[in-house]
Structures are given as C-alpha cells and as structure tokens.
C-alpha cells in the first residue's frame, strides 16, 4: 500500500504517501490511490484534509519504473492531471505538509493543495529540462498564471527552491522547523474543519474558480443567499449572541 487514509474525530482526513523506501515515488497505482482516497474522505464526513508523506522525502516525483522514455509517457501526465484535478476540485480544503525533496510531479501535487506548509528541510525542484523534457505545457500555463513571480520560472527551468524562498516567492504559505511541521499543519486543518462544512466547501469552490480565471459574480449570489438562510448560520448567530450577552 502506497497511500493511506485516516479520518479523525475532528473531521480532518490525512492522506499519506507511505512508500519511503521508494522515496514516495509516484507510480500509476499511487496516483490512482490518491484520487480514490480524496473521494473516500469526501464521502465519509471529512471537512478538510492533509496531504503528507512518510520518511524524510516528500516525494521523488515520477516512479521511473512506470516510464518508457517515449511519447507513451503522456499517459503519466494524464494520471498526474487526474490526481491534481482531484485535489483542486475536491470540496475539502487540502493542506499539504512538505518535508525534504519535493520533485517533479510531486511539485504539481503540492501546489494543487490550497495551503502548503513546508519544513525548512524542504526543497522544491522540477528537473524536467535535465531529463530532456518540456514539462507538461498545461501545468506550466497553470503555474505561470497562478504564481506570477520569478520563483516559478526558476522552478520550471530546473533551479531548486528552498522552503524559505518558496514563501518569499509566494509559492507556499509557511516554512517551519521540521519538528513543528505536522503540528502546524494539523492546527491549520483542524481550524478549517471546525467551520460549517457547506460554507467551507462553497469558499473552496469559489477560490478554485478564481484560480481558473475570471468568474461571474452573479453566479455566487445564489449559494451565498442559501448559506445566509441556512439553519447552521442561524444557530451560529444565536450562539454568538449568547456569548456576547455573558
């Protein structure tokens, strides 16, 4: 098993890469298991999710045992695309915890999360050009649009980026000491999971739509009105009133 799923009592799911002996390399099977785990977390009451990995390497990227070195490897791009799409389109906000090297396709996964926290040991790198490859143009276009900074150009041209430089370049949210990584990520995911599930899901959906390009604001008036009139909101307002009255 290369991916495990745990759903905690606080409605936080943890999707974990569990093949440290292979440096958590991404095989077709691993990518399929990741997609399945996201769906299972959604169906079983999770409100937020953590993407993490065993060992000292988040992921070495593509599992070369699954690659041919020919145009047939486009099928691997498609598998990565299904995994990253599942992360972005999930109604669950995803918090990624990155330690050690995060290479190639693993960068795609990490940056498809909503919030990325990296240990200071983390290193982001896309070595495609050294492997004689034009990286997936769809991925380059997406990253170039969503991260309009010199950092993303360095990354895509094969220059490694440290956790601190990834923060400065706007690629990730925070860099923390290695021994604080999981505590920090758990706290963020728990705070998100404490929110109303429908409000959290609607906010995630809107943020994802904004990442994809211009939106029609009128489309969002309906969902917002439904949440304004929801039982959950009325109950939350009542609780807030009681708190203020004491």
Tab-separated table of C-alpha atoms in Angstrom:
chain	number	residue	atom	x	y	z
A	1	UNK	CA	0.000	0.000	0.000
A	2	UNK	CA	1.482	3.350	-1.063
A	3	UNK	CA	-1.285	5.666	0.175
A	4	UNK	CA	-3.215	5.546	3.449
A	5	UNK	CA	-6.298	7.457	4.542
A	6	UNK	CA	-7.177	8.320	8.137
A	7	UNK	CA	-10.240	10.339	9.146
A	8	UNK	CA	-10.112	11.780	12.648
A	9	UNK	CA	-12.889	12.700	15.042
A	10	UNK	CA	-12.340	16.401	14.289
A	11	UNK	CA	-13.362	15.780	10.641
A	12	UNK	CA	-9.787	16.107	9.354
A	13	UNK	CA	-8.652	13.477	6.857
A	14	UNK	CA	-4.979	12.661	6.397
A	15	UNK	CA	-3.954	11.262	3.025
A	16	UNK	CA	-0.413	9.976	3.389
A	17	UNK	CA	2.175	8.689	0.932
A	18	UNK	CA	3.611	5.591	2.583
A	19	UNK	CA	6.450	4.265	0.438
A	20	UNK	CA	9.556	5.884	1.979
A	21	UNK	CA	11.806	3.062	0.762
A	22	UNK	CA	10.957	4.219	-2.775
A	23	UNK	CA	11.226	7.878	-1.727
A	24	UNK	CA	7.438	8.019	-2.131
A	25	UNK	CA	7.818	7.892	-5.914
A	26	UNK	CA	4.581	8.427	-7.801
A	27	UNK	CA	3.507	5.346	-9.741
A	28	UNK	CA	0.271	4.984	-11.662
A	29	UNK	CA	-1.079	2.937	-8.744
A	30	UNK	CA	-0.097	5.605	-6.217
A	31	UNK	CA	-1.782	8.353	-8.209
A	32	UNK	CA	-4.943	6.260	-8.582
A	33	UNK	CA	-4.936	5.543	-4.838
A	34	UNK	CA	-4.585	9.247	-4.116
A	35	UNK	CA	-7.643	10.049	-6.228
A	36	UNK	CA	-9.609	7.261	-4.533
A	37	UNK	CA	-8.604	8.476	-1.066
A	38	UNK	CA	-9.823	12.001	-1.763
A	39	UNK	CA	-13.202	10.646	-2.849
A	40	UNK	CA	-13.420	8.381	0.184
A	41	UNK	CA	-12.597	11.253	2.533
A	42	UNK	CA	-15.367	13.345	0.999
A	43	UNK	CA	-17.895	10.521	1.334
A	44	UNK	CA	-17.016	9.840	4.963
A	45	UNK	CA	-17.572	13.183	6.609
A	46	UNK	CA	-14.207	14.930	6.317
A	47	UNK	CA	-14.283	18.728	6.227
A	48	UNK	CA	-10.614	19.312	5.467
A	49	UNK	CA	-7.665	17.135	4.514
A	50	UNK	CA	-3.919	16.909	4.973
A	51	UNK	CA	-1.608	15.629	2.249
A	52	UNK	CA	1.562	14.255	3.861
A	53	UNK	CA	4.283	11.654	3.411
A	54	UNK	CA	6.324	9.181	5.443
A	55	UNK	CA	10.081	9.484	5.722
A	56	UNK	CA	12.498	12.306	5.007
A	57	UNK	CA	11.478	12.788	1.353
A	58	UNK	CA	8.030	14.080	0.468
A	59	UNK	CA	8.295	12.534	-2.995
A	60	UNK	CA	10.964	11.969	-5.619
A	61	UNK	CA	8.345	12.549	-8.323
A	62	UNK	CA	7.601	10.060	-11.085
A	63	UNK	CA	8.311	6.406	-10.442
A	64	UNK	CA	10.689	5.688	-13.322
A	65	UNK	CA	9.636	2.052	-13.317
A	66	UNK	CA	6.380	3.273	-14.864
A	67	UNK	CA	8.004	5.430	-17.560
A	68	UNK	CA	9.169	4.375	-21.020
A	69	UNK	CA	11.205	7.371	-22.161
A	70	UNK	CA	8.898	7.714	-25.177
A	71	UNK	CA	5.787	9.681	-26.116
A	72	UNK	CA	3.801	6.917	-24.411
A	73	UNK	CA	4.666	8.695	-21.159
A	74	UNK	CA	1.907	11.181	-21.958
A	75	UNK	CA	-0.287	8.694	-20.100
A	76	UNK	CA	1.662	9.532	-16.939
A	77	UNK	CA	0.904	13.230	-17.470
A	78	UNK	CA	-2.757	12.275	-17.662
A	79	UNK	CA	-2.555	10.303	-14.408
A	80	UNK	CA	-0.881	13.228	-12.652
A	81	UNK	CA	-3.552	15.515	-14.081
A	82	UNK	CA	-6.319	13.364	-12.622
A	83	UNK	CA	-4.657	13.494	-9.205
A	84	UNK	CA	-4.048	17.241	-9.220
A	85	UNK	CA	-7.562	17.881	-10.514
A	86	UNK	CA	-8.967	15.795	-7.659
A	87	UNK	CA	-7.037	17.906	-5.157
A	88	UNK	CA	-8.097	21.227	-6.677
A	89	UNK	CA	-11.728	20.290	-7.296
A	90	UNK	CA	-12.324	18.497	-4.018
A	91	UNK	CA	-14.808	20.267	-1.769
A	92	UNK	CA	-12.279	19.672	1.017
A	93	UNK	CA	-9.624	22.333	1.573
A	94	UNK	CA	-6.301	20.497	1.297
A	95	UNK	CA	-3.290	21.399	3.453
A	96	UNK	CA	-0.003	19.934	2.203
A	97	UNK	CA	2.854	19.114	4.587
A	98	UNK	CA	6.163	19.011	2.717
A	99	UNK	CA	9.468	17.784	4.106
A	100	UNK	CA	12.713	17.110	2.281
A	101	UNK	CA	12.860	16.900	-1.519
A	102	UNK	CA	9.641	17.501	-3.445
A	103	UNK	CA	10.467	16.787	-7.061
A	104	UNK	CA	8.817	16.871	-10.470
A	105	UNK	CA	5.228	15.643	-10.438
A	106	UNK	CA	5.222	15.903	-6.641
A	107	UNK	CA	5.520	19.676	-7.057
A	108	UNK	CA	2.318	19.511	-9.125
A	109	UNK	CA	0.610	17.691	-6.256
A	110	UNK	CA	1.903	20.042	-3.579
A	111	UNK	CA	0.920	23.214	-5.418
A	112	UNK	CA	-2.542	21.770	-6.117
A	113	UNK	CA	-3.228	21.908	-2.388
A	114	UNK	CA	-4.966	25.007	-1.054
A	115	UNK	CA	-2.367	25.701	1.619
A	116	UNK	CA	1.222	24.447	1.547
A	117	UNK	CA	3.388	24.364	4.670
A	118	UNK	CA	6.978	23.208	4.267
A	119	UNK	CA	9.629	22.135	6.715
A	120	UNK	CA	12.892	24.028	6.434
A	121	UNK	CA	14.422	20.841	5.026
A	122	UNK	CA	12.069	21.022	2.031
A	123	UNK	CA	13.407	21.589	-1.456
A	124	UNK	CA	11.180	22.074	-4.487
A	125	UNK	CA	12.614	21.114	-7.856
A	126	UNK	CA	11.352	20.318	-11.371
A	127	UNK	CA	14.271	18.574	-13.151
A	128	UNK	CA	12.447	18.145	-16.471
A	129	UNK	CA	14.953	20.064	-18.582
A	130	UNK	CA	17.828	17.915	-17.305
A	131	UNK	CA	15.825	14.873	-18.392
A	132	UNK	CA	15.416	16.243	-21.924
A	133	UNK	CA	11.770	17.131	-21.402
A	134	UNK	CA	9.468	20.070	-21.976
A	135	UNK	CA	7.352	19.849	-18.855
A	136	UNK	CA	3.613	19.438	-19.342
A	137	UNK	CA	2.548	22.719	-21.043
A	138	UNK	CA	-0.820	22.645	-19.275
A	139	UNK	CA	0.959	22.554	-15.913
A	140	UNK	CA	3.397	25.307	-16.920
A	141	UNK	CA	0.487	27.510	-18.035
A	142	UNK	CA	-1.413	26.904	-14.789
A	143	UNK	CA	1.582	27.590	-12.558
A	144	UNK	CA	2.645	30.640	-14.578
A	145	UNK	CA	-0.855	32.103	-14.242
A	146	UNK	CA	-1.342	31.338	-10.554
A	147	UNK	CA	2.194	32.193	-9.416
A	148	UNK	CA	3.314	35.242	-11.441
A	149	UNK	CA	6.747	35.563	-9.850
A	150	UNK	CA	10.375	34.892	-10.826
A	151	UNK	CA	10.336	31.933	-8.418
A	152	UNK	CA	8.075	29.844	-10.631
A	153	UNK	CA	10.287	30.492	-13.672
A	154	UNK	CA	13.340	29.349	-11.720
A	155	UNK	CA	11.479	26.246	-10.615
A	156	UNK	CA	10.312	25.315	-14.106
A	157	UNK	CA	13.785	25.910	-15.559
A	158	UNK	CA	15.289	23.404	-13.153
A	159	UNK	CA	16.567	25.647	-10.342
A	160	UNK	CA	15.845	24.172	-6.880
A	161	UNK	CA	13.943	26.418	-4.459
A	162	UNK	CA	14.235	26.234	-0.680
A	163	UNK	CA	11.246	26.416	1.649
A	164	UNK	CA	12.116	29.982	2.658
A	165	UNK	CA	12.467	31.095	-0.964
A	166	UNK	CA	9.183	29.371	-1.825
A	167	UNK	CA	7.487	31.506	0.840
A	168	UNK	CA	9.167	34.685	-0.412
A	169	UNK	CA	8.164	33.815	-3.974
A	170	UNK	CA	4.535	33.292	-2.995
A	171	UNK	CA	4.505	29.584	-3.859
A	172	UNK	CA	3.720	28.315	-0.354
A	173	UNK	CA	2.164	29.708	2.808
A	174	UNK	CA	4.715	28.975	5.531
A	175	UNK	CA	8.110	27.464	6.308
A	176	UNK	CA	8.561	25.971	9.781
A	177	UNK	CA	11.123	23.914	11.655
A	178	UNK	CA	10.944	20.243	10.741
A	179	UNK	CA	9.776	19.194	14.194
A	180	UNK	CA	6.908	21.697	14.004
A	181	UNK	CA	5.614	20.688	10.565
A	182	UNK	CA	2.858	18.247	11.445
A	183	UNK	CA	1.681	20.200	14.500
A	184	UNK	CA	1.364	23.318	12.346
A	185	UNK	CA	-0.481	21.515	9.560
A	186	UNK	CA	-2.767	19.696	11.989
A	187	UNK	CA	-3.700	23.012	13.608
A	188	UNK	CA	-4.495	24.655	10.268
A	189	UNK	CA	-6.583	21.707	9.061
A	190	UNK	CA	-8.448	21.488	12.377
A	191	UNK	CA	-9.317	25.192	12.289
A	192	UNK	CA	-10.665	24.799	8.764
A	193	UNK	CA	-12.535	21.629	9.729
A	194	UNK	CA	-14.218	23.443	12.610
A	195	UNK	CA	-16.109	25.595	10.129
A	196	UNK	CA	-19.538	24.796	8.736
A	197	UNK	CA	-18.999	22.149	6.070
A	198	UNK	CA	-21.202	23.822	3.465
A	199	UNK	CA	-19.630	27.250	3.993
A	200	UNK	CA	-16.139	25.759	3.835
A	201	UNK	CA	-16.975	23.839	0.651
A	202	UNK	CA	-18.506	26.903	-1.024
A	203	UNK	CA	-15.489	29.038	-0.169
A	204	UNK	CA	-13.113	26.375	-1.511
A	205	UNK	CA	-15.159	26.139	-4.714
A	206	UNK	CA	-15.038	29.912	-5.229
A	207	UNK	CA	-11.283	30.071	-4.619
A	208	UNK	CA	-10.754	27.243	-7.107
A	209	UNK	CA	-12.885	29.045	-9.685
A	210	UNK	CA	-10.839	32.217	-9.203
A	211	UNK	CA	-7.641	30.256	-9.795
A	212	UNK	CA	-9.075	29.046	-13.104
A	213	UNK	CA	-9.763	32.555	-14.430
A	214	UNK	CA	-12.425	35.294	-14.419
A	215	UNK	CA	-15.725	34.456	-12.759
A	216	UNK	CA	-19.286	35.753	-12.962
A	217	UNK	CA	-20.039	37.128	-9.507
A	218	UNK	CA	-23.785	36.778	-10.060
A	219	UNK	CA	-23.307	33.003	-10.142
A	220	UNK	CA	-22.298	33.137	-6.487
A	221	UNK	CA	-25.247	35.176	-5.219
A	222	UNK	CA	-27.434	32.052	-5.060
A	223	UNK	CA	-25.035	29.941	-2.983
A	224	UNK	CA	-24.381	32.876	-0.658
A	225	UNK	CA	-28.093	33.519	-0.097
A	226	UNK	CA	-28.666	29.834	0.651
A	227	UNK	CA	-25.938	29.956	3.288
A	228	UNK	CA	-27.303	33.221	4.699
A	229	UNK	CA	-30.662	31.487	5.185
A	230	UNK	CA	-29.300	28.172	6.444
A	231	UNK	CA	-30.105	26.592	9.791
A	232	UNK	CA	-26.397	26.339	10.521
A	233	UNK	CA	-25.945	30.090	10.166
A	234	UNK	CA	-28.961	30.897	12.328
A	235	UNK	CA	-27.626	28.576	15.016
A	236	UNK	CA	-24.179	30.176	14.785
A	237	UNK	CA	-25.669	33.666	15.116
A	238	UNK	CA	-27.654	32.545	18.155
A	239	UNK	CA	-24.539	31.114	19.789
A	240	UNK	CA	-22.681	34.358	19.125
A	241	UNK	CA	-25.497	36.384	20.702
A	242	UNK	CA	-25.412	34.243	23.821
A	243	UNK	CA	-21.651	34.645	24.068
A	244	UNK	CA	-21.916	38.438	23.821
A	245	UNK	CA	-24.657	38.557	26.455
A	246	UNK	CA	-22.425	36.958	29.122
